Tab-separated table of C-alpha atoms in Angstrom:
chain	number	residue	atom	x	y	z
J	133	MET	CA	176.452	134.459	104.200
J	134	HIS	CA	176.174	136.561	107.349
J	135	THR	CA	174.746	134.792	110.393
J	136	GLU	CA	173.214	136.943	113.091
J	137	THR	CA	174.014	135.999	116.647
J	138	SER	CA	172.602	137.373	119.857
J	139	ALA	CA	174.812	139.733	121.790
J	140	PRO	CA	175.860	138.298	125.151
J	141	VAL	CA	174.152	139.653	128.241
J	142	GLN	CA	176.762	140.849	130.686
J	143	LEU	CA	174.598	140.436	133.783
J	144	ALA	CA	173.468	136.873	133.009
J	145	SER	CA	175.205	134.038	134.828
J	146	ARG	CA	177.123	131.590	132.652
J	147	LEU	CA	176.452	128.792	135.128
J	148	PRO	CA	173.271	126.700	134.882
J	149	GLN	CA	170.772	127.154	137.671
J	150	THR	CA	170.793	124.180	140.002
J	151	PHE	CA	168.441	123.025	142.723
J	152	PHE	CA	169.681	120.297	145.108
J	153	GLY	CA	172.430	119.299	142.694
J	154	THR	CA	170.123	118.505	139.753
J	155	PRO	CA	170.215	120.983	136.856
J	156	PHE	CA	167.116	123.015	136.165
J	157	VAL	CA	164.820	121.064	138.513
J	158	PRO	CA	162.714	123.040	141.053
J	159	ASN	CA	162.187	121.770	144.573
J	160	PRO	CA	159.541	118.978	144.367
J	161	CYS	CA	158.925	119.057	148.126
J	162	GLU	CA	157.751	122.654	147.873
J	163	HIS	CA	155.122	121.731	145.285
J	164	SER	CA	153.769	118.939	147.488
J	165	LEU	CA	153.681	121.341	150.428
J	166	TYR	CA	151.556	123.870	148.544
J	167	ARG	CA	149.162	121.169	147.346
J	168	GLY	CA	148.763	119.913	150.900
J	169	LEU	CA	148.300	123.448	152.170
J	170	ARG	CA	145.317	124.032	149.895
J	171	ALA	CA	143.822	120.700	150.937
J	172	ALA	CA	144.334	121.317	154.664
J	173	VAL	CA	143.210	124.957	154.940
J	174	PRO	CA	139.877	125.571	153.150
J	175	LEU	CA	140.276	129.354	153.414
J	176	ILE	CA	143.445	129.288	151.288
J	177	ASP	CA	141.842	127.081	148.640
J	178	ALA	CA	138.729	129.283	148.576
J	179	ALA	CA	140.829	132.451	148.259
J	180	LEU	CA	142.811	131.155	145.270
J	181	SER	CA	139.661	129.873	143.564
J	182	LYS	CA	138.023	133.243	144.189
J	183	ILE	CA	140.962	135.073	142.599
J	184	VAL	CA	140.717	132.896	139.484
J	185	ARG	CA	136.988	133.588	139.114
J	186	LEU	CA	137.266	137.307	139.899
J	187	THR	CA	139.978	137.769	137.269
J	188	GLY	CA	137.054	137.616	134.877
J	189	GLY	CA	136.493	136.859	131.233
J	190	TYR	CA	137.941	138.359	128.093
J	191	ARG	CA	137.584	138.525	124.344
J	192	VAL	CA	140.366	138.293	121.790
J	193	VAL	CA	139.856	140.952	119.108
J	194	CYS	CA	141.332	140.744	115.599
J	195	GLU	CA	142.118	143.879	113.602
J	196	ASN	CA	140.485	142.288	110.552
J	197	GLU	CA	136.761	142.154	111.282
J	198	ALA	CA	136.188	139.509	108.616
J	199	ASP	CA	138.328	137.031	110.565
J	200	GLN	CA	136.699	137.793	113.920
J	201	PRO	CA	133.990	135.069	113.747
J	202	MET	CA	136.627	132.393	113.103
J	203	LEU	CA	138.691	133.624	116.054
J	204	ASP	CA	135.649	133.738	118.338
J	205	ARG	CA	134.710	130.193	117.366
J	206	PHE	CA	138.239	128.995	118.182
J	207	CYS	CA	138.240	130.691	121.594
J	208	GLU	CA	134.880	129.168	122.485
J	209	THR	CA	135.349	125.624	121.161
J	210	VAL	CA	139.058	124.766	121.342
J	211	PRO	CA	139.475	121.475	123.270
J	212	VAL	CA	141.468	121.642	126.505
J	213	GLY	CA	142.816	118.272	127.621
J	214	LEU	CA	140.324	115.429	127.743
J	215	THR	CA	137.359	117.209	129.321
J	216	GLY	CA	137.757	120.986	128.939
J	217	GLN	CA	136.734	123.364	126.189
J	218	SER	CA	137.414	127.032	125.425
J	219	LEU	CA	140.426	129.264	125.838
J	220	GLN	CA	138.900	130.608	129.073
J	221	THR	CA	139.028	127.107	130.596
J	222	PHE	CA	142.696	126.827	129.705
J	223	THR	CA	143.648	130.192	131.212
J	224	ASP	CA	141.640	129.523	134.399
J	225	SER	CA	143.643	126.352	135.076
J	226	TYR	CA	146.813	128.135	133.970
J	227	LEU	CA	146.265	130.950	136.486
J	228	ASP	CA	145.443	128.468	139.254
J	229	SER	CA	148.816	126.783	138.732
J	230	LEU	CA	150.567	130.161	138.563
J	231	LEU	CA	149.146	131.223	141.921
J	232	THR	CA	149.766	127.896	143.648
J	233	PHE	CA	153.264	127.068	142.435
J	234	GLY	CA	154.515	130.417	141.142
J	235	ASN	CA	154.839	128.918	137.653
J	236	ALA	CA	152.467	127.648	134.982
J	237	VAL	CA	153.016	125.771	131.741
J	238	GLY	CA	150.811	124.801	128.823
J	239	GLU	CA	151.153	123.466	125.305
J	240	ILE	CA	149.566	124.198	121.955
J	241	ILE	CA	148.690	120.838	120.369
J	242	LEU	CA	149.058	120.700	116.587
J	243	ASN	CA	147.473	118.336	114.092
J	244	ARG	CA	150.484	117.048	112.176
J	245	ASP	CA	148.427	116.301	109.077
J	246	THR	CA	146.639	119.636	108.692
J	247	LEU	CA	149.137	121.786	110.647
J	248	THR	CA	146.323	123.451	112.572
J	249	VAL	CA	145.733	123.924	116.274
J	250	GLU	CA	143.980	120.793	117.519
J	251	GLY	CA	143.727	121.732	121.179
J	252	LEU	CA	145.424	123.031	124.312
J	253	TYR	CA	146.944	121.198	127.234
J	254	ASN	CA	147.579	122.362	130.812
J	255	GLY	CA	150.871	120.796	131.843
J	256	ASP	CA	151.981	119.767	135.304
J	257	VAL	CA	154.550	122.410	136.153
J	258	THR	CA	156.131	120.105	138.732
J	259	GLU	CA	157.323	117.836	135.893
J	260	ILE	CA	158.725	120.613	133.694
J	261	SER	CA	162.012	122.447	134.150
J	262	VAL	CA	163.304	125.479	132.288
J	263	ALA	CA	166.835	126.562	131.352
J	264	PRO	CA	168.241	129.502	129.369
J	265	GLY	CA	168.985	128.852	125.714
J	266	ASN	CA	171.689	130.484	123.634
J	267	SER	CA	170.766	133.743	125.317
J	268	PRO	CA	168.987	134.525	128.595
J	269	VAL	CA	165.853	135.570	126.675
J	270	LYS	CA	165.541	132.172	124.978
J	271	ARG	CA	164.342	129.151	126.902
J	272	HIS	CA	164.717	125.401	126.695
J	273	TYR	CA	162.154	123.120	128.328
J	274	TYR	CA	162.883	119.744	129.885
J	275	ARG	CA	160.534	116.978	131.017
J	276	THR	CA	161.532	114.750	133.911
J	277	GLU	CA	161.192	111.030	133.148
J	278	GLY	CA	162.825	108.352	135.263
J	279	GLY	CA	165.096	110.870	136.914
J	280	GLU	CA	166.423	112.107	133.555
J	281	GLN	CA	165.941	115.472	131.877
J	282	ILE	CA	164.559	115.131	128.334
J	283	LEU	CA	164.763	118.199	126.092
J	284	LEU	CA	161.418	119.108	124.488
J	285	PRO	CA	161.908	119.523	120.723
J	286	ASN	CA	159.304	122.243	120.007
J	287	PRO	CA	159.630	125.058	122.557
J	288	GLU	CA	157.678	127.409	120.285
J	289	LEU	CA	154.512	125.454	121.113
J	290	ILE	CA	154.935	125.845	124.863
J	291	VAL	CA	153.691	128.749	126.988
J	292	PHE	CA	155.339	129.330	130.353
J	293	SER	CA	154.834	132.020	132.974
J	294	SER	CA	156.484	132.753	136.304
J	295	LEU	CA	154.985	134.873	139.064
J	296	ALA	CA	157.262	137.696	140.283
J	297	PRO	CA	160.547	135.845	139.674
J	298	PRO	CA	163.596	137.214	141.505
J	299	ALA	CA	166.134	139.028	139.344
J	300	GLY	CA	168.148	136.540	137.318
J	301	SER	CA	165.868	133.609	138.178
J	302	VAL	CA	163.798	131.511	135.804
J	303	TYR	CA	161.217	130.405	138.337
J	304	GLY	CA	158.596	132.512	140.080
J	305	ILE	CA	157.426	132.668	143.663
J	306	SER	CA	154.210	131.035	144.817
J	307	LEU	CA	151.522	133.231	146.301
J	308	LEU	CA	151.492	130.773	149.210
J	309	GLN	CA	155.105	131.378	150.148
J	310	GLY	CA	155.340	132.206	153.840
J	311	LEU	CA	151.963	130.683	154.698
J	312	PRO	CA	152.963	127.141	155.767
J	313	ALA	CA	154.314	128.316	159.149
J	314	LEU	CA	151.162	130.282	159.966
J	315	SER	CA	148.939	127.508	158.657
J	316	GLU	CA	150.704	124.976	160.880
J	317	ILE	CA	149.863	127.062	163.960
J	318	LEU	CA	146.269	127.500	162.783
J	319	LEU	CA	145.812	123.773	162.204
J	320	ARG	CA	147.337	123.046	165.599
J	321	ILE	CA	144.730	125.287	167.242
J	322	TYR	CA	141.921	123.543	165.370
J	323	GLU	CA	143.321	120.160	166.367
J	324	CYS	CA	143.395	121.207	170.027
J	325	ILE	CA	139.808	122.463	169.772
J	326	GLY	CA	138.753	119.067	168.442
J	327	GLN	CA	140.597	117.220	171.179
J	328	ASN	CA	139.111	119.429	173.899
J	329	TYR	CA	135.596	118.811	172.633
J	330	GLU	CA	136.259	115.087	172.497
J	331	ARG	CA	137.249	115.253	176.155
J	332	ALA	CA	134.815	117.810	177.517
J	333	GLY	CA	132.197	118.131	174.808
J	334	ASN	CA	131.009	114.547	175.227
J	335	VAL	CA	129.499	115.028	178.659
J	336	ARG	CA	130.368	112.434	181.292
J	337	TYR	CA	128.856	112.204	184.751
J	338	ALA	CA	130.218	111.364	188.176
J	339	VAL	CA	127.561	109.688	190.331
J	340	THR	CA	128.617	109.641	193.991
J	341	TYR	CA	126.651	107.708	196.608
J	342	HIS	CA	127.176	108.658	200.264
J	343	PRO	CA	126.108	105.705	202.424
J	344	ASP	CA	124.510	106.017	205.833
J	345	ALA	CA	126.568	106.014	208.971
J	346	ASP	CA	125.968	102.335	209.660
J	347	GLY	CA	126.907	101.420	206.068
J	348	ALA	CA	124.409	98.592	205.917
J	349	PHE	CA	123.750	97.344	202.394
J	350	SER	CA	125.860	100.213	200.938
J	351	ARG	CA	127.534	97.907	198.411
J	352	GLU	CA	124.210	96.553	197.129
J	353	ARG	CA	122.697	100.041	196.894
J	354	ALA	CA	125.733	101.346	194.979
J	355	GLN	CA	125.412	98.519	192.463
J	356	GLU	CA	121.679	99.185	192.000
J	357	ILE	CA	122.319	102.910	191.476
J	358	ALA	CA	125.036	102.154	188.908
J	359	ALA	CA	122.782	99.728	187.043
J	360	ALA	CA	119.838	102.147	187.012
J	361	TRP	CA	122.048	104.995	185.804
J	362	GLN	CA	123.512	102.852	183.028
J	363	GLN	CA	120.043	101.810	181.874
J	364	GLY	CA	118.961	105.458	181.734
J	365	MET	CA	121.997	106.473	179.674
J	366	THR	CA	121.503	103.553	177.276
J	367	ALA	CA	117.829	104.397	176.794
J	368	ALA	CA	118.735	108.009	175.981
J	369	GLN	CA	120.759	106.818	172.979
J	370	TYR	CA	117.543	105.493	171.451
J	371	GLY	CA	115.507	108.606	172.215
J	372	GLU	CA	113.783	107.223	175.315
J	373	VAL	CA	113.619	109.460	178.355
J	374	ARG	CA	113.889	107.735	181.722
J	375	ASP	CA	113.900	109.363	185.134
J	376	PHE	CA	116.583	108.398	187.629
J	377	VAL	CA	115.300	107.829	191.153
J	378	ALA	CA	117.656	107.029	194.010
J	379	ALA	CA	117.187	106.706	197.738
J	380	GLY	CA	119.735	108.187	200.100
J	381	ASP	CA	122.413	110.792	199.633
J	382	VAL	CA	123.359	110.705	195.925
J	383	ASP	CA	125.423	113.445	194.257
J	384	ILE	CA	125.565	113.814	190.439
J	385	LYS	CA	128.085	116.139	188.739
J	386	VAL	CA	129.341	116.698	185.212
J	387	ILE	CA	133.008	115.835	184.931
J	388	GLY	CA	135.032	118.877	183.846
J	389	ALA	CA	132.138	121.346	184.114
J	390	GLU	CA	134.227	123.693	186.260
J	391	ASN	CA	136.937	123.956	183.570
J	392	GLN	CA	136.328	126.467	180.788
J	393	LEU	CA	137.585	125.889	177.237
J	394	PHE	CA	140.130	128.372	175.934
J	395	ASP	CA	138.777	131.257	173.868
J	396	THR	CA	140.429	130.824	170.448
J	397	ASN	CA	138.634	133.635	168.624
J	398	ILE	CA	141.466	136.159	169.000
J	399	PRO	CA	144.443	133.955	167.968
J	400	VAL	CA	142.495	132.382	165.098
J	401	ARG	CA	141.463	135.781	163.798
J	402	GLN	CA	145.026	137.080	164.018
J	403	LEU	CA	146.273	134.136	161.971
J	404	LEU	CA	143.494	134.507	159.397
J	405	GLU	CA	144.306	138.211	159.056
J	406	GLN	CA	147.900	137.327	158.231
J	407	LEU	CA	146.774	134.775	155.651
J	408	LEU	CA	144.351	137.185	153.996
J	409	ALA	CA	146.965	139.951	153.953
J	410	LYS	CA	149.203	137.693	151.850
J	411	LEU	CA	146.372	136.597	149.580
J	412	SER	CA	144.971	140.158	149.206
J	413	ILE	CA	141.370	138.969	149.557
J	414	PRO	CA	138.888	141.112	151.551
J	415	PRO	CA	137.369	139.101	154.417
J	416	PHE	CA	133.766	139.726	153.334
J	417	LEU	CA	134.401	137.916	150.025
J	418	LEU	CA	135.141	134.724	151.968
J	419	GLY	CA	132.125	134.964	154.249
J	420	LEU	CA	134.025	136.302	157.275
J	421	SER	CA	131.692	138.669	159.117
J	422	TRP	CA	134.328	140.883	160.651
J	423	ALA	CA	133.244	144.378	161.668
J	424	THR	CA	134.223	146.872	158.980
J	425	THR	CA	133.164	150.245	157.714
J	426	GLU	CA	131.692	150.912	154.295
J	427	ARG	CA	134.725	153.004	153.352
J	428	MET	CA	137.114	150.247	154.418
J	429	SER	CA	135.246	147.692	152.293
J	430	ALA	CA	135.511	149.990	149.267
J	431	GLN	CA	139.239	150.424	149.818
J	432	GLN	CA	139.729	146.670	150.142
J	433	ALA	CA	137.828	146.170	146.887
J	434	ASP	CA	140.064	148.731	145.162
J	435	ILE	CA	143.176	146.929	146.405
J	436	LEU	CA	141.855	143.614	145.123
J	437	THR	CA	141.088	145.223	141.765
J	438	SER	CA	144.732	146.253	141.380
J	439	GLU	CA	145.791	142.691	142.224
J	440	LEU	CA	143.455	141.278	139.582
J	441	GLU	CA	144.819	143.719	137.014
J	442	TYR	CA	148.297	142.384	137.748
J	443	TYR	CA	147.210	138.798	137.119
J	444	ARG	CA	145.545	139.887	133.893
J	445	ARG	CA	148.863	141.318	132.721
J	446	GLN	CA	150.410	137.913	133.375
J	447	LEU	CA	147.790	136.111	131.262
J	448	THR	CA	147.543	138.546	128.336
J	449	PRO	CA	150.809	137.492	126.578
J	450	VAL	CA	149.803	133.826	126.887
J	451	ILE	CA	146.389	134.476	125.358
J	452	VAL	CA	147.894	136.515	122.520
J	453	LYS	CA	150.504	133.857	121.711
J	454	ILE	CA	147.909	131.088	121.489
J	455	ALA	CA	145.541	133.172	119.360
J	456	GLU	CA	148.332	134.375	117.065
J	457	THR	CA	149.533	130.798	116.558
J	458	PHE	CA	146.020	129.756	115.554
J	459	MET	CA	145.598	132.665	113.143
J	460	ARG	CA	148.999	132.168	111.475
J	461	LEU	CA	148.431	128.449	110.979
J	462	SER	CA	144.997	129.270	109.545
J	463	GLY	CA	146.601	131.569	106.982
J	464	LYS	CA	145.104	134.678	108.599
J	465	PRO	CA	147.947	136.482	110.358
J	466	CYS	CA	146.790	139.708	112.000
J	467	GLN	CA	147.314	141.937	114.979
J	468	LEU	CA	145.430	140.840	118.095
J	469	ARG	CA	144.512	142.412	121.383
J	470	VAL	CA	142.753	141.159	124.508
J	471	GLU	CA	139.730	143.036	125.841
J	472	TRP	CA	139.022	142.133	129.475
J	473	GLU	CA	135.626	142.458	131.077
J	474	PRO	CA	135.340	145.293	133.614
J	475	ILE	CA	136.060	144.248	137.186
J	476	ASN	CA	132.968	144.954	139.266
J	477	LEU	CA	133.410	144.505	143.009
J	478	GLN	CA	131.261	147.427	144.068
J	479	ASP	CA	127.589	147.519	144.908
J	480	GLU	CA	125.368	148.121	141.877
J	481	THR	CA	123.498	150.878	143.684
J	482	ALA	CA	126.722	152.709	144.455
J	483	LEU	CA	127.851	152.368	140.835
J	484	ALA	CA	124.539	153.682	139.546
J	485	ASP	CA	124.762	156.645	141.932
J	486	ALA	CA	128.306	157.354	140.753
J	487	ARG	CA	127.224	157.285	137.096
J	488	LEU	CA	124.370	159.675	137.895
J	489	LYS	CA	126.709	162.148	139.558
J	490	HIS	CA	129.138	161.958	136.635
J	491	ALA	CA	126.286	162.629	134.209
J	492	GLN	CA	125.104	165.585	136.271
J	493	ALA	CA	128.612	166.991	136.438
J	494	ARG	CA	128.990	166.583	132.680
J	495	ALA	CA	125.684	168.353	132.061
J	496	LEU	CA	126.788	171.285	134.229
J	497	GLU	CA	130.089	171.503	132.362
J	498	LEU	CA	128.295	171.633	129.017
J	499	GLN	CA	125.889	174.272	130.327
J	500	ASN	CA	128.767	176.420	131.580
J	501	SER	CA	130.529	176.074	128.233
J	502	LYS	CA	127.423	177.284	126.394
J	503	GLU	CA	127.065	180.244	128.749
J	504	GLU	CA	130.676	181.218	128.161
J	505	GLU	CA	130.220	181.004	124.385
J	506	LYS	CA	127.209	183.343	124.577
J	507	HIS	CA	129.199	185.979	126.463
J	508	VAL	CA	132.041	185.720	123.939
């Protein structure tokens, strides 16, 4: 009997990929850093969540129309973990992990009795490692337990994606790579702003009493002024307004009033521009009212559309694999395709105007064609 074997790939390394001396294990510190980055900088978390939502919905279409209702019902009702439902819920969490860590993993859960798809599970990519199998196009998956690498027995039930992996690498690159250094500076500025307002924002007063030349009873008067001032400040905390009346030469100043706080608008905006350039999110989508022209906003929306198309290409094979597995186990194997909803980031009025102009242009083309046919 002839046994087919895969031809060796000449460019593939014969050595296992290692990270910090442990085979096939990505850097765990990097994952914790990216989680903390999303928690510390709301703009980064909002941008990634916005990308997931803007990627949009989809519909899995079967070539056999008679099987389409069954496929639609699966996509809408398949359980995802303990609380989720629908294939869209699974891919939303899957894409969120892909953007944050550069990798995403999930599993198709089978019912061992009926051999049907029972649900889907979004795995923690920080606990999963990947290694080449007998050939570089085949993968083995390992789960880390107690410091040991345990080989998963059914790799065909696992879906794994990596975001823009370097040539020859198994693991992808997080969208947040390069942002920790900038975010550290940004957070330092915000921390300094908070400290400055704690010092200068909570207004404190300097009450100076200048006694008469003879200095008689100056000590007693100073104590009375201090007591009256303290009573007035205490009453203000409870909403009571009291006037302060003093006899003699009394000078009242706000401590630190002559010192101006640093203007942080320019450095903060420069840092935010760098962050948004990496995330490819237009500022107006995150509520940043930066001055921009209408044409610039349209160009930014077009750039974001191309980014969303790229993420859709990452998700499409995952969606197809899950749907094909369901259909095969249901005894209905067929060709599938994913139809994504149109990405609409433009103003509805502008889109309607564009459709009107296209219709007018089409009408003129048809009219010219008829005129040409008459002359012929």
